[in-house]
C-alpha cells in the first residue's frame, strides 16, 4: 500500500497489531534461545548457556521488533 | 459447599484454588458434568436464544430484545470488525458476534448470583476457542497467501540484512504459531481466574470476621472485606466486558492478518 | 516465639510479583504519556508512535526477564 492512500484507520490498526505482537515476539525470542541454551547446558553439563541464551534472545527480539515496527 | 470447609478450622484460612475451582460433579457418578460445564451449556443456550429472539424476525424499527442485541452487534462491528477487517468486516460478523457474546456471557456468569463461577477460569474453555481461531487463522492464511507465501510473509519480514534472518526466523515462527494462540487463551483465563480468587478471598474475609467469629477487633476487618467485595465486583464486571472485547478483537486481528499480508 | 504468619509455596512467585511492579508502572507511563502526546500534537503521530513502541519493547523485556530470572537462579 503506497503512502498516499493510507487512511488514519490503517495507522491505528498497524499500531494495535504491533502493540499486541510485541510481547509474544519477546517471549518467543527468550523461549527459543533460552531453551537452546538450557538444552546445551543439559548436554554439556554446564550452567552458563541458559542465562546467555536468554539475554541473546531478548537482544535479538528487541532488534527484530525495532527493525519491524520502529520506523 | 466445598469453599466453606475451611470453617472447620479455628483459624482464618484463605480459599485455595483447589477449593474454588476443583468442583465435584453435580450428579454423582457423571464425572464430566461439573458446574462450569453446566454453566457453559446454559450460556450457549442463552446466547442462541437471545440472538434467535432478536434476529429471527427483525423489524425495521427495533424493539425490546432486538434493540439490546443490535447495540451489541453495532459495538462489535464498529470497534472490532471494521478497524481490523476493513471491507471484509461483514463476512466475519457472524463469527465475531458469536465469540464476543459467548465469552461475555461466560464471564458474566462470575457475578450472577447463584451461578457465580466464571466459566473461562477453567483453561479448557478459552483454549478450545483460541484453538478454533488458530486453525481458522492458519487455514485462511494458506488459502489467501499460498502455503509458501504465508510462511514467507510470516517468518521473513522485509528490510533486514540476510544473515540476520537465520537468527530471527525461528523467533517469528514461534511467536506467531505457538506463543500467539497460547497468550490468546491464557489472557482470558488468567484474568477470570485471578478475579474469581480475589472476590472469593474478600467475601471470605467478610463472612469469617462478621458472621463466624465476630470479635470487636475483627469487625473492622470484616467491614473492609465486605466493602472490598462490593468494589471488586464492580471492577470485575468491567474486566469481564473488557476481556470479552479483547478476545473478539484479537480474533479479528488474527483473521485480518491472514487475509491481508502485512505491508 | 509463636509463629504469627507463614508463607508456604514457591518463593519465586513473590520474586516475579515484585519484578512485575516496575515494568507495570513503566508501561502505564509510556502509553499514558504517549496518548497525551498524540492528543496534543496529532501531526507528530508517526514519531510518537515509533518512540512509544520502542519504549514499550524495552520495558516489556524487563518484565519478561523477571519471568525467567527464577529459572536462571534456581540452582545457584
GROMACS .gro file of C-alpha atoms in nm, chain C:
model
   76
  335UNK     CA    1   0.823  -1.749   6.988
  336UNK     CA    2   0.495  -1.848   6.834
  337UNK     CA    3   0.451  -1.821   6.461
  338UNK     CA    4   0.215  -1.539   6.369
  339UNK     CA    5   0.212  -1.588   5.993
  340UNK     CA    6   0.389  -1.809   5.748
  341UNK     CA    7   0.426  -1.829   5.376
  342UNK     CA    8   0.403  -2.162   5.203
  343UNK     CA    9   0.460  -2.238   4.838
  344UNK     CA   10   0.716  -2.123   4.588
  345UNK     CA   11   0.904  -1.806   4.680
  346UNK     CA   12   0.993  -1.734   4.317
  347UNK     CA   13   0.630  -1.636   4.261
  348UNK     CA   14   0.686  -1.347   4.503
  349UNK     CA   15   1.000  -1.259   4.309
  350UNK     CA   16   0.809  -1.238   3.984
  351UNK     CA   17   0.539  -1.032   4.150
  352UNK     CA   18   0.799  -0.783   4.269
  353UNK     CA   19   0.971  -0.782   3.930
  354UNK     CA   20   0.642  -0.701   3.756
  355UNK     CA   21   0.575  -0.385   3.958
  356UNK     CA   22   0.834  -0.167   3.783
  357UNK     CA   23   0.751  -0.264   3.424
  358UNK     CA   24   0.381  -0.232   3.507
  359UNK     CA   25   0.428   0.128   3.613
  360UNK     CA   26   0.658   0.186   3.318
  361UNK     CA   27   0.416   0.056   3.055
  362UNK     CA   28   0.141   0.265   3.212
  363UNK     CA   29   0.352   0.578   3.194
  364UNK     CA   30   0.463   0.509   2.836
  365UNK     CA   31   0.114   0.461   2.694
  366UNK     CA   32  -0.040   0.731   2.912
  367UNK     CA   33   0.211   0.992   2.809
  368UNK     CA   34   0.207   0.866   2.451
  369UNK     CA   35  -0.168   0.909   2.418
  370UNK     CA   36  -0.138   1.252   2.575
  371UNK     CA   37   0.135   1.347   2.330
  372UNK     CA   38  -0.076   1.229   2.034
  373UNK     CA   39  -0.372   1.429   2.164
  374UNK     CA   40  -0.157   1.741   2.189
  375UNK     CA   41   0.017   1.703   1.855
  376UNK     CA   42  -0.173   1.473   1.619
  377UNK     CA   43   0.058   1.570   1.330
  378UNK     CA   44   0.358   1.412   1.508
  379UNK     CA   45   0.175   1.077   1.525
  380UNK     CA   46   0.436   0.875   1.336
  381UNK     CA   47   0.728   0.990   1.551
  382UNK     CA   48   0.538   0.946   1.878
  383UNK     CA   49   0.417   0.602   1.776
  384UNK     CA   50   0.768   0.487   1.693
  385UNK     CA   51   0.913   0.603   2.023
  386UNK     CA   52   0.615   0.466   2.215
  387UNK     CA   53   0.667   0.119   2.069
  388UNK     CA   54   1.041   0.134   2.133
  389UNK     CA   55   0.993   0.228   2.497
  390UNK     CA   56   0.726  -0.039   2.531
  391UNK     CA   57   0.959  -0.306   2.393
  392UNK     CA   58   1.241  -0.218   2.632
  393UNK     CA   59   1.008  -0.209   2.932
  394UNK     CA   60   0.833  -0.531   2.837
  395UNK     CA   61   1.172  -0.702   2.803
  396UNK     CA   62   1.240  -0.617   3.168
  397UNK     CA   63   0.912  -0.776   3.275
  398UNK     CA   64   0.993  -1.092   3.081
  399UNK     CA   65   1.345  -1.107   3.224
  400UNK     CA   66   1.175  -1.102   3.562
  401UNK     CA   67   0.972  -1.401   3.445
  402UNK     CA   68   1.278  -1.614   3.363
  403UNK     CA   69   1.505  -1.490   3.643
  404UNK     CA   70   1.372  -1.751   3.891
  405UNK     CA   71   1.468  -2.027   3.647
  406UNK     CA   72   1.815  -1.882   3.599
  407UNK     CA   73   1.882  -1.857   3.969
  408UNK     CA   74   1.701  -2.177   4.062
  409UNK     CA   75   2.017  -2.383   4.111
  410UNK     CA   76   2.254  -2.121   4.249
   0.00000   0.00000   0.00000
